[in-house]
mmCIF file of C-alpha atoms in Angstrom:
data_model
loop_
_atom_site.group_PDB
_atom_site.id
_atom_site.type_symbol
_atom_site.label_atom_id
_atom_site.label_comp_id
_atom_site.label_asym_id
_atom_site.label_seq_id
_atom_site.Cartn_x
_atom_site.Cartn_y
_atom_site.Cartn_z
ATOM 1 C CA UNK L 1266 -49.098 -14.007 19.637
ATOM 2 C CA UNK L 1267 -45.557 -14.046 21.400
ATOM 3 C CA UNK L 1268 -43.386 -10.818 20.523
ATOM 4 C CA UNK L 1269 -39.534 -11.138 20.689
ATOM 5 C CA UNK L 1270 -38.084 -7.613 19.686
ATOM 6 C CA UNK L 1271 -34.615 -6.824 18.759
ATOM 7 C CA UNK L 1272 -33.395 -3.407 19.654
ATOM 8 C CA UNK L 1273 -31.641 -3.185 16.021
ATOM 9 C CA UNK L 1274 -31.668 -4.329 12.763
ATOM 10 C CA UNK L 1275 -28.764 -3.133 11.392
ATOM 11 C CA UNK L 1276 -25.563 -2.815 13.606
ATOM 12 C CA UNK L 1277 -22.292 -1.907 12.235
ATOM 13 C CA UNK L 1278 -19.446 -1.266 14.688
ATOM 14 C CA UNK L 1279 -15.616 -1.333 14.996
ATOM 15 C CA UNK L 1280 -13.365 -3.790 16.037
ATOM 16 C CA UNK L 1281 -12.536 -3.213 19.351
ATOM 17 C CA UNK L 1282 -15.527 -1.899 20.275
ATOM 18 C CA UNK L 1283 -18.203 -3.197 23.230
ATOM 19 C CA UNK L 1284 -21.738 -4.162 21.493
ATOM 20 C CA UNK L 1285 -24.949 -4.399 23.406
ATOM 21 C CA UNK L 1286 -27.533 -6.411 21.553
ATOM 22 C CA UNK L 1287 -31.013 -6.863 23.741
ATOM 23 C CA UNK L 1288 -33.824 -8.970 23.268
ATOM 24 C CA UNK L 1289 -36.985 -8.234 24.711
ATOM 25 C CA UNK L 1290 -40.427 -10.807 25.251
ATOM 26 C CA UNK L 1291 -43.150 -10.117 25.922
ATOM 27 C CA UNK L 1292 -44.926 -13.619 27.123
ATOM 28 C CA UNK L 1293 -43.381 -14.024 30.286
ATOM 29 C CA UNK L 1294 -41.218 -16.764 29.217
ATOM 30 C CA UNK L 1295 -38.758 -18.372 31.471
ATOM 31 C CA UNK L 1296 -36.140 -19.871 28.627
ATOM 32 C CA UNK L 1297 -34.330 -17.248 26.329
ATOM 33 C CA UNK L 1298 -31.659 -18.265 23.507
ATOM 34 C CA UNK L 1299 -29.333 -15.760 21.612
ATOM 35 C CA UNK L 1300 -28.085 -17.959 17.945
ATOM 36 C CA UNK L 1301 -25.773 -17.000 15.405
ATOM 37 C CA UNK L 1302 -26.783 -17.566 12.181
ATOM 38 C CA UNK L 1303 -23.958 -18.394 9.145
ATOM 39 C CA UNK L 1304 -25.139 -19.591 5.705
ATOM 40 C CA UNK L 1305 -24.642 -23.049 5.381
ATOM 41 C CA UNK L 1306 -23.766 -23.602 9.083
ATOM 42 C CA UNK L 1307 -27.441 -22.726 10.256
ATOM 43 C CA UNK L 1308 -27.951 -21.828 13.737
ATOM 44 C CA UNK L 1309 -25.229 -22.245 16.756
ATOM 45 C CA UNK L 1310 -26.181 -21.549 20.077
ATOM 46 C CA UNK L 1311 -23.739 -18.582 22.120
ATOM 47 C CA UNK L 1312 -25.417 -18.565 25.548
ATOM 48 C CA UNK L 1313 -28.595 -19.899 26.774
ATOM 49 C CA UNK L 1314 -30.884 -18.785 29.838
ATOM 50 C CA UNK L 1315 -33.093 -21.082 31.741
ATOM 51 C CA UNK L 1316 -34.548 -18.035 34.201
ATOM 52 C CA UNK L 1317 -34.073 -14.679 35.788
ATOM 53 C CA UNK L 1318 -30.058 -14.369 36.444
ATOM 54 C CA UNK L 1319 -29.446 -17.926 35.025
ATOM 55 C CA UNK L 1320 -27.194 -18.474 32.203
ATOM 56 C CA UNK L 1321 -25.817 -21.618 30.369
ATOM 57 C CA UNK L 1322 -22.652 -21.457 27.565
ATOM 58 C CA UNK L 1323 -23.729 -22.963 24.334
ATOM 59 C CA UNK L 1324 -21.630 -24.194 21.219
ATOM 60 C CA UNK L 1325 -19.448 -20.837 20.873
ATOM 61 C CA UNK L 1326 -19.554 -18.579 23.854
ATOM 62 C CA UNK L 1327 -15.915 -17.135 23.219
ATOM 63 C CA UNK L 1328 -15.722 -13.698 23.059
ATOM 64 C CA UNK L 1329 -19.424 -13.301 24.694
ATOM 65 C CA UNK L 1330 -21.006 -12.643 27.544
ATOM 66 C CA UNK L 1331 -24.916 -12.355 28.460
ATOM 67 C CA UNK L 1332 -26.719 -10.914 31.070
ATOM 68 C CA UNK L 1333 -30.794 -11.748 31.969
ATOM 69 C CA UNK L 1334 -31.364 -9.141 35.261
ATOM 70 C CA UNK L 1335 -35.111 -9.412 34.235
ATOM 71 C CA UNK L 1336 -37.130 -11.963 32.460
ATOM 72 C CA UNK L 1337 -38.015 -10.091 29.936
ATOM 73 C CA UNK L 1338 -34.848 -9.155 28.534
ATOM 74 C CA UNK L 1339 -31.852 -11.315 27.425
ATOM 75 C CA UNK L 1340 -28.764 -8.679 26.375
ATOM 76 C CA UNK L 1341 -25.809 -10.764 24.149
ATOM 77 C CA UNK L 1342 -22.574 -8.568 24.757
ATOM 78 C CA UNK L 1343 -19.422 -8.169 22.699
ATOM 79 C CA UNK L 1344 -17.028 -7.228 24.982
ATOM 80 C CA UNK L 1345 -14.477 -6.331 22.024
ATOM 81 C CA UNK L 1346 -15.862 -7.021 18.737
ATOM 82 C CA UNK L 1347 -13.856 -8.841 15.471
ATOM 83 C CA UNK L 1348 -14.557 -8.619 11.872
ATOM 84 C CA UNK L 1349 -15.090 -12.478 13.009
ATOM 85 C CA UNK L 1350 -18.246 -11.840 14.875
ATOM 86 C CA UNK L 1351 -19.891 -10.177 11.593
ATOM 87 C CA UNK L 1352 -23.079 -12.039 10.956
ATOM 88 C CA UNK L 1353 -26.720 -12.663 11.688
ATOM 89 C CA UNK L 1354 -27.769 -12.786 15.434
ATOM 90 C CA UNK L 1355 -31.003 -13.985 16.701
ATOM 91 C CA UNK L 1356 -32.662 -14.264 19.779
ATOM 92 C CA UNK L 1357 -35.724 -16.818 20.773
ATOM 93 C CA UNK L 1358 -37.627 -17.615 23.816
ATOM 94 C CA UNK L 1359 -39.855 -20.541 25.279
ATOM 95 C CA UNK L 1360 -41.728 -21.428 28.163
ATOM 96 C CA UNK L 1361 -39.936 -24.108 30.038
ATOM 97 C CA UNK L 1362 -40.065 -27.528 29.546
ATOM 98 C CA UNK L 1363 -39.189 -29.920 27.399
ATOM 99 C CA UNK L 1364 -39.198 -29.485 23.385
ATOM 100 C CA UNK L 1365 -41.269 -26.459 23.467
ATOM 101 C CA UNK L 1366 -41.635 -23.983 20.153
ATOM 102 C CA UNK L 1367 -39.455 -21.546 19.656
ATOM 103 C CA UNK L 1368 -40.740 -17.880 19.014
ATOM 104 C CA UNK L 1369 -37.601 -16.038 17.231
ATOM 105 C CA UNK L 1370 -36.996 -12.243 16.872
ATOM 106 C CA UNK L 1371 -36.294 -10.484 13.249
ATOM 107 C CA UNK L 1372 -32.611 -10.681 14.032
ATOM 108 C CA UNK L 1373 -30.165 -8.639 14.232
ATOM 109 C CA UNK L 1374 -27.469 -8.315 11.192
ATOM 110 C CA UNK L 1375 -24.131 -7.278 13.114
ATOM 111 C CA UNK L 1376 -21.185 -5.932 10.637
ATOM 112 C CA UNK L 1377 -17.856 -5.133 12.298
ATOM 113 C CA UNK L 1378 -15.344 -3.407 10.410
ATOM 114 C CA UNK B 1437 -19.820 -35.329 18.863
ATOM 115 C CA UNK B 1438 -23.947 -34.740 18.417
ATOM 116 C CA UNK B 1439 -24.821 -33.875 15.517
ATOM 117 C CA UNK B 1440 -27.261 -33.041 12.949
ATOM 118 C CA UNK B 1441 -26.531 -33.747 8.553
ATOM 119 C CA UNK B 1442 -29.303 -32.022 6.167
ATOM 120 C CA UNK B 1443 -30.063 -32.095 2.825
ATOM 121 C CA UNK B 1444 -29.710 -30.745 0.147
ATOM 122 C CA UNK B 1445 -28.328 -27.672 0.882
ATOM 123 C CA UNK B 1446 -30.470 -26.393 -1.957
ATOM 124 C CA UNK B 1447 -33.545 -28.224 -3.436
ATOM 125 C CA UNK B 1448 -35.609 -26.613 -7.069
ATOM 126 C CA UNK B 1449 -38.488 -27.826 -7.659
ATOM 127 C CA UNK B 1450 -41.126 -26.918 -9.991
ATOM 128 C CA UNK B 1451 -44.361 -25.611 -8.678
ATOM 129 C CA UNK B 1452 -47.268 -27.625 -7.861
ATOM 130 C CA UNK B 1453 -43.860 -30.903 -7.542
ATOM 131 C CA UNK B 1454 -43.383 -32.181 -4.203
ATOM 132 C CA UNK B 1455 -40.324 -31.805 -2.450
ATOM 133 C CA UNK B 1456 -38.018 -33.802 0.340
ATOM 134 C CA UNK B 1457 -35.702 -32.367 2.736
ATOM 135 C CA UNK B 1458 -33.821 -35.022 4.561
ATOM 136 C CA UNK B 1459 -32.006 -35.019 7.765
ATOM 137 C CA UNK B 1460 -29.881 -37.308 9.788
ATOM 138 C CA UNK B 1461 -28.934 -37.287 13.385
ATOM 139 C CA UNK B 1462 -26.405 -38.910 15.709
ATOM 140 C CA UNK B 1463 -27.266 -39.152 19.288
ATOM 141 C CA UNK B 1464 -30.174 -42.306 19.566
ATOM 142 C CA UNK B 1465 -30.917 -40.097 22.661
ATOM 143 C CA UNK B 1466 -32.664 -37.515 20.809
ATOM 144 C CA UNK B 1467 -36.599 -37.669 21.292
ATOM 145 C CA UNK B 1468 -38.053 -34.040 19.545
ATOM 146 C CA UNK B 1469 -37.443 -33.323 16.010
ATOM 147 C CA UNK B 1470 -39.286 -30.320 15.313
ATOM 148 C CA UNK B 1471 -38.579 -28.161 11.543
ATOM 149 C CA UNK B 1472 -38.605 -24.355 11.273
ATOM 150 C CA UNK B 1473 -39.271 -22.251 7.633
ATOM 151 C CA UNK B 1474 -37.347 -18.623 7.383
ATOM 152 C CA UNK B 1475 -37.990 -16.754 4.367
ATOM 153 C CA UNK B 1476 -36.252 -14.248 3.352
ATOM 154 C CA UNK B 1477 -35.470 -11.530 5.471
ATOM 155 C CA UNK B 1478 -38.002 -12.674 8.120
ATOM 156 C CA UNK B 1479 -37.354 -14.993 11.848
ATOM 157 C CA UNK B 1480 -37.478 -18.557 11.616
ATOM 158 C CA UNK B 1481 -40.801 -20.154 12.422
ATOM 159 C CA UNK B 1482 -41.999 -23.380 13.296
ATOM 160 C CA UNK B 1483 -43.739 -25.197 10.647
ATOM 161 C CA UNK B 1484 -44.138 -29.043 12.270
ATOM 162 C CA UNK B 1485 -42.477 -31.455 14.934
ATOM 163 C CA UNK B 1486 -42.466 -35.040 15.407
ATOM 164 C CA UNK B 1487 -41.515 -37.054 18.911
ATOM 165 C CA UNK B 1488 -40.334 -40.083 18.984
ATOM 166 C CA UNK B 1489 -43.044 -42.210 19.988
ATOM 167 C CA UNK B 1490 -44.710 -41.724 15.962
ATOM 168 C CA UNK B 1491 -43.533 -42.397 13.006
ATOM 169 C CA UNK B 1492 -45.522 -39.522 10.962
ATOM 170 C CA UNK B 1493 -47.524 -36.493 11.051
ATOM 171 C CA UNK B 1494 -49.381 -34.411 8.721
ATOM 172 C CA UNK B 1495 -50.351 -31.070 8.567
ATOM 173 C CA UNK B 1496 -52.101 -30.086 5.248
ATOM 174 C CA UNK B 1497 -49.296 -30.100 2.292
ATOM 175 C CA UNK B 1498 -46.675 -30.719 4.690
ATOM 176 C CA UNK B 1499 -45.980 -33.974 6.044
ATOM 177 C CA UNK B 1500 -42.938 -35.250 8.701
ATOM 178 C CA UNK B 1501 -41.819 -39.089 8.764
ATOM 179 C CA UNK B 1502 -39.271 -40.234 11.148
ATOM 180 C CA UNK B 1503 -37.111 -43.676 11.223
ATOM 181 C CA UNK B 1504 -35.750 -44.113 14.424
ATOM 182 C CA UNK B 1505 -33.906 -47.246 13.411
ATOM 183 C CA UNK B 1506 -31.822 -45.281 10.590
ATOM 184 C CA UNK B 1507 -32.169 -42.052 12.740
ATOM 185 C CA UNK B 1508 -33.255 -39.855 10.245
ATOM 186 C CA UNK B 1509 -36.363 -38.036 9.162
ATOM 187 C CA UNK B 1510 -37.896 -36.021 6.411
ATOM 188 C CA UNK B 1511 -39.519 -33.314 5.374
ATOM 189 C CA UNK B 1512 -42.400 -33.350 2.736
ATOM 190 C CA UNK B 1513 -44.212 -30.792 1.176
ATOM 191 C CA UNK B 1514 -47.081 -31.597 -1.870
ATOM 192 C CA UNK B 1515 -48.171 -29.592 -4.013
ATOM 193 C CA UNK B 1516 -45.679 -26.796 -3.504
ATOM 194 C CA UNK B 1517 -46.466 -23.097 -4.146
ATOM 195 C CA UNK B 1518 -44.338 -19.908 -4.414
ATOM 196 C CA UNK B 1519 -44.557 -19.115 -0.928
ATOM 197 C CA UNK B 1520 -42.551 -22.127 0.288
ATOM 198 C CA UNK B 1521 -40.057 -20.757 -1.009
ATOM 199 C CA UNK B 1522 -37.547 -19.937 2.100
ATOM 200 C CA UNK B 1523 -34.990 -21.597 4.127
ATOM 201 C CA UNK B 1524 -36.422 -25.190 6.096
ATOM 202 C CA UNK B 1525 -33.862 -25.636 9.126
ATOM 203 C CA UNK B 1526 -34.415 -29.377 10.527
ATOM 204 C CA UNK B 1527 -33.245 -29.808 14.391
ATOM 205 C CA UNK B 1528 -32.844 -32.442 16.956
ATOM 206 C CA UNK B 1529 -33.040 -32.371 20.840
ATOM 207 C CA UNK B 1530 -30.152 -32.888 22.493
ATOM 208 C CA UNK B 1531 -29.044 -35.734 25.110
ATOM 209 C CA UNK B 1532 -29.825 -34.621 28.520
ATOM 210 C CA UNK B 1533 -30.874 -31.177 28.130
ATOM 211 C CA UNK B 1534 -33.990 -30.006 27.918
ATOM 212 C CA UNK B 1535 -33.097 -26.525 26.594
ATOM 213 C CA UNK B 1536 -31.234 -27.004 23.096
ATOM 214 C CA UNK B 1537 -31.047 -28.224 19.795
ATOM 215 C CA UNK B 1538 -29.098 -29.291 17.301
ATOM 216 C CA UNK B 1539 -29.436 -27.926 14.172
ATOM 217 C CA UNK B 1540 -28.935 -28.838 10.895
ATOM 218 C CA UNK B 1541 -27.257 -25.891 8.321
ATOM 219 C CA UNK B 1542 -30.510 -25.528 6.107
ATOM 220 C CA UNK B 1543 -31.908 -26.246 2.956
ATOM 221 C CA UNK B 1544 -32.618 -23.432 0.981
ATOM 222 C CA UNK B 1545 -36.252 -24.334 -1.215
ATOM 223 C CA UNK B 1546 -36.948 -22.495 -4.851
ATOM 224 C CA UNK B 1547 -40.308 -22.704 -6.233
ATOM 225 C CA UNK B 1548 -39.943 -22.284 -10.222
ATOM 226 C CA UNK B 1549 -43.158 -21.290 -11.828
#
């Protein structure tokens, strides 16, 4: 079965600070996703990548930035975190094409002080 | 804008009842209506999609219709057992893009025994 692995579970960091999350597959997948996940506003894309080096903005890229140098990997960066961006962050990948399944990662639960 | 409406945001049922999770979308566009499950603590999976061209689909005790007309479709599980207890997130593809979804903010399922 497709693995997506999230460096961390647990992430608590400062405000101010720069935050590296990465998400790694292991199915050769060309479409990666990182989603923030609220309760009772489910899941909003960030950023969105179609291939190797390409990236798309989703629903609420401010204050992100992502980088995909190899297809395994998708890293979501917080160039200066805000109590704001305290929540749930998970990644997911596909094969391309259209309305394939999406295989998620455990997440990543992001607290910023 | 595109959109997707769910609910109830939170649905009790007793076990062994059935239970319906609604969900309504705006853009006539959309074509792939897939629903994920996320218990608790664990990544969101997918459970069962429908595409446009049918009306229903079954899988087991779970069951999705879809009413193109009215643009909304349902969830239905029979028979429902303790571990369907979790969070059902229903989603929409979006107009022109073959890489995202919109989702709708979850329903959150308890199964009383």
């Amino acid at each position: 079965d497709v693995k997506v692995t999230q460096s961390s579970r647990y992430l608590v960091k400062r405000t101010g600070e720069k935050v590296f999350l990465e998400c790694v597959q292991d199915m050769d997948h060309e479409n990666m996703f990182w989603y923030r996940q609220d309760p009772g506003l489910g899941l909003r894309l960030i950023y969105f990548s179609y291939d190797v080096k390409m990236k798309e903005k989703g629903d609420i890229p401010e204050g992100y930035s992502v980088s995909r140098e190899k297809k395994e990997r998708f890293s979501l960066i917080l160039e200066s975190a805000s109590t704001n961006q305290t929540s749930m962050y998970l990644c997911a990948s596909r094969i391309q094409g259209l309305n394939e399944k999406l295989f998620f990662g455990s997440g990543t639960q992001l607290s910023v002080l | 804008g595109e959109n997707v409406e769910q609910h109830p945001s939170t649905l009790s049922v007793q076990e062994g009842d059935s239970a319906v999770i609604k969900c309504t979308y705006s853009d006539s566009a959309s074509n792939y209506f897939p629903w994920y499950k996320q218990e608790l603590g664990k990544r969101p999976q997918l459970i069962i999609d429908i595409r446009s061209n049918v009306g229903e689909k079954k899988d087991q005790r779970i069951a999705v219709t879809l009413n193109k007309t009215a643009k909304h479709f349902s969830l239905h599980i029979t028979e429902t057992q303790p571990e369907d207890s979790a969070v059902y997130f229903c989603a929409a593809s979006k107009r022109n893009s073959n890489y995202q979804l919109i989702w709708g903010a979850g329903t959150k399922l308890i199964i009383k025994p």
